[in-house]
PDB file of C-alpha atoms in Angstrom:
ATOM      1  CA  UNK K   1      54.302  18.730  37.942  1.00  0.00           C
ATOM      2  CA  UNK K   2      54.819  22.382  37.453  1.00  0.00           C
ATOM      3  CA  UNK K   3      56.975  21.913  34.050  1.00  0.00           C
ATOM      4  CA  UNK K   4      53.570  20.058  32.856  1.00  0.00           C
ATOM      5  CA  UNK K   5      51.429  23.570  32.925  1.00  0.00           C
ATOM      6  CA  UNK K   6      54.792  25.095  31.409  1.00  0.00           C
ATOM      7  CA  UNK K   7      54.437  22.906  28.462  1.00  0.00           C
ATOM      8  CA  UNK K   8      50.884  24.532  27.827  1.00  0.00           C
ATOM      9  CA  UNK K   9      53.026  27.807  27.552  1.00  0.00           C
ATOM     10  CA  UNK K  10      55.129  27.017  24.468  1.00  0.00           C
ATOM     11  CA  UNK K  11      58.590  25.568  24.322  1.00  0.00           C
ATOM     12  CA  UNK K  12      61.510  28.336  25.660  1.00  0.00           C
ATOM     13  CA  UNK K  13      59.427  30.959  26.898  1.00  0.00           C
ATOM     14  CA  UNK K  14      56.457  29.181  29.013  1.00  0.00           C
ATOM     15  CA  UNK K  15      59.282  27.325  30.235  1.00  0.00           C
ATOM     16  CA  UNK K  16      61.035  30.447  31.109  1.00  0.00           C
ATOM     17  CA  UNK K  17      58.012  32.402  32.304  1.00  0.00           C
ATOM     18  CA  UNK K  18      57.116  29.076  34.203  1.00  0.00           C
ATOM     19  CA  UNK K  19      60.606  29.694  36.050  1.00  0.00           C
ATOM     20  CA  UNK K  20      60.078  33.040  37.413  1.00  0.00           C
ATOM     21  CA  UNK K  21      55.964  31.997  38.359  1.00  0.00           C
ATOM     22  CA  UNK K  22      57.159  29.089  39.997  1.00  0.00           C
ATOM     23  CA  UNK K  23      58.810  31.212  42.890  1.00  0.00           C
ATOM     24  CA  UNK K  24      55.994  32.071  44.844  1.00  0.00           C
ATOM     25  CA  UNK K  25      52.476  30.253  44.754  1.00  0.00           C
ATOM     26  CA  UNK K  26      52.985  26.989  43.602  1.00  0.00           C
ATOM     27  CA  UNK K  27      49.700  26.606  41.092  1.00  0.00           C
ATOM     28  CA  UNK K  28      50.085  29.600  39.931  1.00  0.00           C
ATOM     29  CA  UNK K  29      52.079  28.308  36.777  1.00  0.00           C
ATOM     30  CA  UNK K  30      48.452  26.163  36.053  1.00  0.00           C
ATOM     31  CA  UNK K  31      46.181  29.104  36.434  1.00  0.00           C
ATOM     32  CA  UNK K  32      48.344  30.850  34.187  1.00  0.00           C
ATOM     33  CA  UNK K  33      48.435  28.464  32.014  1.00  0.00           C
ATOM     34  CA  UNK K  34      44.574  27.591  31.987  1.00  0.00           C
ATOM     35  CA  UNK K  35      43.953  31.392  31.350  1.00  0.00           C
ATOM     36  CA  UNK K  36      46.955  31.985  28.424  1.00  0.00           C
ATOM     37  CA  UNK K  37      44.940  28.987  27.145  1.00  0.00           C
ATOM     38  CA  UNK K  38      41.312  30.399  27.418  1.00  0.00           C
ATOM     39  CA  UNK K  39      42.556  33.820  26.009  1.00  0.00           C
ATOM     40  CA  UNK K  40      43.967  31.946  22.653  1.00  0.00           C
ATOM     41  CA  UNK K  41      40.414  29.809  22.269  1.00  0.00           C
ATOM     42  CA  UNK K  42      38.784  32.682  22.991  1.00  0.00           C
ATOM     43  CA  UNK K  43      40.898  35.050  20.365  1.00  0.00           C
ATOM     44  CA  UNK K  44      40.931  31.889  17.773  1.00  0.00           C
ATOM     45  CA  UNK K  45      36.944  31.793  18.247  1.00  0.00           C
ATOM     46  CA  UNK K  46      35.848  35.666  18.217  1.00  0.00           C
ATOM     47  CA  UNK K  47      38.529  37.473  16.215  1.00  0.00           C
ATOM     48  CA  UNK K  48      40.417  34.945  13.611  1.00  0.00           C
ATOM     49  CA  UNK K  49      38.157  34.995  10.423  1.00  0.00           C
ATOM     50  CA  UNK K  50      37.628  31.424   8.857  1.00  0.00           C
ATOM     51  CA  UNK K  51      39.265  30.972   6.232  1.00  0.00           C
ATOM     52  CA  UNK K  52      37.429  28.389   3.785  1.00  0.00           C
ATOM     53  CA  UNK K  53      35.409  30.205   1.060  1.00  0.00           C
ATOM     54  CA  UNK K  54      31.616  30.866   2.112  1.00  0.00           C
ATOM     55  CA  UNK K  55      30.511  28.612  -1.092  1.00  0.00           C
ATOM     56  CA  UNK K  56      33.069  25.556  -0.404  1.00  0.00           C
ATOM     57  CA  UNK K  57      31.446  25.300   3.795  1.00  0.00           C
ATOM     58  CA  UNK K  58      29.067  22.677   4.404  1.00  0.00           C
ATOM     59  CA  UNK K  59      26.222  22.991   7.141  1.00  0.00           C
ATOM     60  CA  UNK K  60      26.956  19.464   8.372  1.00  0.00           C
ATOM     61  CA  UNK K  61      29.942  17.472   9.436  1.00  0.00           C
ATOM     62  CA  UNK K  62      30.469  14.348   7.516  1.00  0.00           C
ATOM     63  CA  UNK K  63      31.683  12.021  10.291  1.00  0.00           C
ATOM     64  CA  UNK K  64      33.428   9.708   7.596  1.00  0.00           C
ATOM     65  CA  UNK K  65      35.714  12.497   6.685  1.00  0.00           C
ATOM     66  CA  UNK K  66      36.507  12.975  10.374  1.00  0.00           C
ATOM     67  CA  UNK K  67      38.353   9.795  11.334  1.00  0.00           C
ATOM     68  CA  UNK K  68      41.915  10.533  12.758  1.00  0.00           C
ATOM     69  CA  UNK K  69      42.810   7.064  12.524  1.00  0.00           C
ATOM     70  CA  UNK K  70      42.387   7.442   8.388  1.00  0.00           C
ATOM     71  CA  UNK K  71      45.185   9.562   7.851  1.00  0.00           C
ATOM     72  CA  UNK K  72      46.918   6.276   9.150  1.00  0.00           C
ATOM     73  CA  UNK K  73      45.372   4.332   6.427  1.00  0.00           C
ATOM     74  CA  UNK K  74      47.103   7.194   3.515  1.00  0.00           C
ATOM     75  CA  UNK K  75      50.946   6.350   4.909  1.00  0.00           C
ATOM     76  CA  UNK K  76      50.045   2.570   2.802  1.00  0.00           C
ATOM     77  CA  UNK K  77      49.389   4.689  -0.364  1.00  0.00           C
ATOM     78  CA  UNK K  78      52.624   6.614   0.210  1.00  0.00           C
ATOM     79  CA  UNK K  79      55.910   4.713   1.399  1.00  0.00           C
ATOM     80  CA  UNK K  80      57.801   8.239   1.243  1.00  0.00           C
ATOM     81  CA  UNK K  81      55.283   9.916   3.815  1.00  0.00           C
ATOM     82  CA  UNK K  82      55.580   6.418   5.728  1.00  0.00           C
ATOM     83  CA  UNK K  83      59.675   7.220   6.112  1.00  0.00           C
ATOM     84  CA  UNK K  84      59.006  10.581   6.990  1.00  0.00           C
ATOM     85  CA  UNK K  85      56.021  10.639   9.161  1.00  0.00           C
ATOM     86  CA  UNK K  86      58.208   7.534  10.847  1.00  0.00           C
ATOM     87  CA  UNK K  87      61.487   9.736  11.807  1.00  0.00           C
ATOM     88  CA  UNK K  88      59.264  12.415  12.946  1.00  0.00           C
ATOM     89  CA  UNK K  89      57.740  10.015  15.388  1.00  0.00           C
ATOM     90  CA  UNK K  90      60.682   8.332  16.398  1.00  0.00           C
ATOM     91  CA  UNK K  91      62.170  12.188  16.947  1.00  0.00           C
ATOM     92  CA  UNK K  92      59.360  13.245  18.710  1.00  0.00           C
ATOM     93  CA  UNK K  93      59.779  10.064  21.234  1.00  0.00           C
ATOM     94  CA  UNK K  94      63.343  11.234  21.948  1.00  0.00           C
ATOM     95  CA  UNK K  95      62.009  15.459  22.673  1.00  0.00           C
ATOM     96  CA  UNK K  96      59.680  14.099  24.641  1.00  0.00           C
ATOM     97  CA  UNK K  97      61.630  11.708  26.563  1.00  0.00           C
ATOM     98  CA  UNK K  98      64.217  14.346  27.175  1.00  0.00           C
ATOM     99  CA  UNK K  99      61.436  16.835  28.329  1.00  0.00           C
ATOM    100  CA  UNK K 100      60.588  14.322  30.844  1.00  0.00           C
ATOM    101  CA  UNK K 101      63.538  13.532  32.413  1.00  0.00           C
ATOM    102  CA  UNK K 102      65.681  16.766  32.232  1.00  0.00           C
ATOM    103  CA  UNK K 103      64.290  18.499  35.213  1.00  0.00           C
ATOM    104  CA  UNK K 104      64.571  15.121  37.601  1.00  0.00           C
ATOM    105  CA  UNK K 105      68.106  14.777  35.786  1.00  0.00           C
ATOM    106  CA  UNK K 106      69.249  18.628  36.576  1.00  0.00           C
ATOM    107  CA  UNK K 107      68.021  18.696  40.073  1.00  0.00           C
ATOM    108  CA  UNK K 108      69.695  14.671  41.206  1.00  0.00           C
ATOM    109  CA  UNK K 109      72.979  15.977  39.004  1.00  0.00           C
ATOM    110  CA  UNK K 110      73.680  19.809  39.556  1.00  0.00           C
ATOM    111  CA  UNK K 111      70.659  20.622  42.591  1.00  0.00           C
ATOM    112  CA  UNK K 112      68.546  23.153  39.532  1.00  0.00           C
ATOM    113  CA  UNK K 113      65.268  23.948  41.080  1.00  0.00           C
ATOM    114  CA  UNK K 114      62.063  24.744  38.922  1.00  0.00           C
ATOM    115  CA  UNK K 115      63.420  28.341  38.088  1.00  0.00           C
ATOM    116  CA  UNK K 116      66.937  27.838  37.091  1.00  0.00           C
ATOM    117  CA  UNK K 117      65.701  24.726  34.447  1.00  0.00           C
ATOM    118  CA  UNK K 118      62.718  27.468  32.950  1.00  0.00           C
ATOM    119  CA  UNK K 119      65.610  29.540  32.894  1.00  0.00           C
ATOM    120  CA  UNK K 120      67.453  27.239  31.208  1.00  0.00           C
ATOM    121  CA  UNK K 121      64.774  25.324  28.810  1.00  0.00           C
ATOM    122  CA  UNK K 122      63.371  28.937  28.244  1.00  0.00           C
ATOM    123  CA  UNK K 123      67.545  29.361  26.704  1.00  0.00           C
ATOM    124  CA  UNK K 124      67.011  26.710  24.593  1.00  0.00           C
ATOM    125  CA  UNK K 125      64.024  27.679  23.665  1.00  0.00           C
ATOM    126  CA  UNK K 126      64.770  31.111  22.761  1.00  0.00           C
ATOM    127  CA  UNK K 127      67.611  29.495  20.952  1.00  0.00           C
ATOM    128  CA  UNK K 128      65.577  27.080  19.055  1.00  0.00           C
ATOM    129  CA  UNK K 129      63.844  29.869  17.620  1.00  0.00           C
ATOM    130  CA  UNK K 130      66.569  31.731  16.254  1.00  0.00           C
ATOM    131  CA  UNK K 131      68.304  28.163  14.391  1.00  0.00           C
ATOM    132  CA  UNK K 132      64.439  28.835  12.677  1.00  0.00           C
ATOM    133  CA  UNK K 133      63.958  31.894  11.729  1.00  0.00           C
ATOM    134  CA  UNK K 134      67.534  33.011  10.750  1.00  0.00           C
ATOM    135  CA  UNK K 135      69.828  29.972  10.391  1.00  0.00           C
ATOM    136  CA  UNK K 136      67.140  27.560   8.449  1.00  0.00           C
ATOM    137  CA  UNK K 137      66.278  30.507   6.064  1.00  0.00           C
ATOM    138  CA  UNK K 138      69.955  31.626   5.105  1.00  0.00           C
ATOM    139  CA  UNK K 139      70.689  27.202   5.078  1.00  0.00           C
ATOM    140  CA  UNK K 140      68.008  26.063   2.924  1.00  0.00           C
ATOM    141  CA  UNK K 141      68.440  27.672  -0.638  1.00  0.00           C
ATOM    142  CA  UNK K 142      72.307  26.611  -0.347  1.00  0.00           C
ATOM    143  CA  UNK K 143      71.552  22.831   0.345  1.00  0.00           C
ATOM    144  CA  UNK K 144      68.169  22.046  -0.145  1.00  0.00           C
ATOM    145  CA  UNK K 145      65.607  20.609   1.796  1.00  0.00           C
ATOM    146  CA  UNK K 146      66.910  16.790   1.784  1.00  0.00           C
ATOM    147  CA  UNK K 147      69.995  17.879   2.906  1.00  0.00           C
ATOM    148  CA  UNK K 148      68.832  20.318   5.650  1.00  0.00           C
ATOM    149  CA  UNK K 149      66.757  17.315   7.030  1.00  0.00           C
ATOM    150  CA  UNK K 150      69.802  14.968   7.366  1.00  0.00           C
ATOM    151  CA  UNK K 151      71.646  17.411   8.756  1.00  0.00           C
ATOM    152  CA  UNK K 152      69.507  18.383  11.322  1.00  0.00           C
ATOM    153  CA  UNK K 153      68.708  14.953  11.954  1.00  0.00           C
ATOM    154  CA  UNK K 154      72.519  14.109  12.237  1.00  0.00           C
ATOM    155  CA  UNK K 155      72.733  17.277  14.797  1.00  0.00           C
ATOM    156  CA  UNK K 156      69.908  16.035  17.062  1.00  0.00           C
ATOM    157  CA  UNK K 157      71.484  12.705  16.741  1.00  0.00           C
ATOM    158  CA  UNK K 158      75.070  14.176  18.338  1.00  0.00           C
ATOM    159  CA  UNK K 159      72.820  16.882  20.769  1.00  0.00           C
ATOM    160  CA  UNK K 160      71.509  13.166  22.210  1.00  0.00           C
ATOM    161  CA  UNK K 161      74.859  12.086  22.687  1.00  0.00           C
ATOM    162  CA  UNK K 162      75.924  14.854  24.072  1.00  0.00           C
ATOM    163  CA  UNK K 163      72.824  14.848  26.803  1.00  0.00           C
ATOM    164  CA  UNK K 164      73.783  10.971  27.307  1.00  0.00           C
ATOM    165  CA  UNK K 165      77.397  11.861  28.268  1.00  0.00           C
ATOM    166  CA  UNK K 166      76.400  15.348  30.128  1.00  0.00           C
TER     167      UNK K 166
END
């Protein structure tokens, strides 16, 4: 329960910060959370400026426009996008699934309580990160973007594994 109000955090480091909360009261993690949250509505509302041209706004919301079920209906038009959008949800199933069950896993397996897997998830995190900012950038103009996708792809695919045999 606690790693769900870590998720509101961010991947490695509200997982991480969610460790060392998680040591004394135990909803503190949520009221952190719920207030991290407020702060970035609250910046997002008051400070960031809106960026759409004052003579391209509308006063009204055109509620045909605002279906999220029609951006469903464009992945007919385009069978790449179909492929693509596909993998990303089948990916997205495995993250997920692994976010799920790697704290039940880690504390049946090894006996990891809440702050050693933050501590852990806020590694990979902080690890994840790094493979982004540094590792795609220096990657991409040598291979190219269809070949950076299979190969991260194929390195998820053998990360799975890996988390199957653990």
């Amino acid at each position: 329960m606690v790693v769900a109000a870590c998720v509101c955090f961010g991947f490695g480091s509200g997982r991480a910060l969610c460790g060392l909360l998680r040591g004394g009261y135990f909803l503190l993690p949520f009221w952190v959370a719920a207030s991290l949250s407020s702060a970035h509505f609250a910046y997002g509302f008051f400070v960031l400026p809106e960026s759409l041209p004052q003579e391209r706004r509308t006063s009204r919301i055109d509620w045909r426009h605002a279906n999220p079920l029609g951006a469903l209906l464009l992945l007919r038009r385009y069978p790449q996008v179909f492929g693509l959008a596909a993998v990303f949800f089948l990916t997205n199933i495995a993250q997920f699934s692994l976010n799920s069950t790697y704290v039940l896993y880690t504390d049946y397996r090894y006996g990891w309580g809440p702050q050693i897997v933050g501590y852990t998830l806020g590694l990979v995190g902080l690890c994840s990160g790094l493979v982004q900012a540094v590792l795609v950038r220096r990657l991409m103009p040598a291979l190219g973007e269809r070949r950076m996708i299979l190969a991260g792809l194929a390195l998820c695919i053998v990360g799975y594994i890996f988390f199957g045999f653990a």
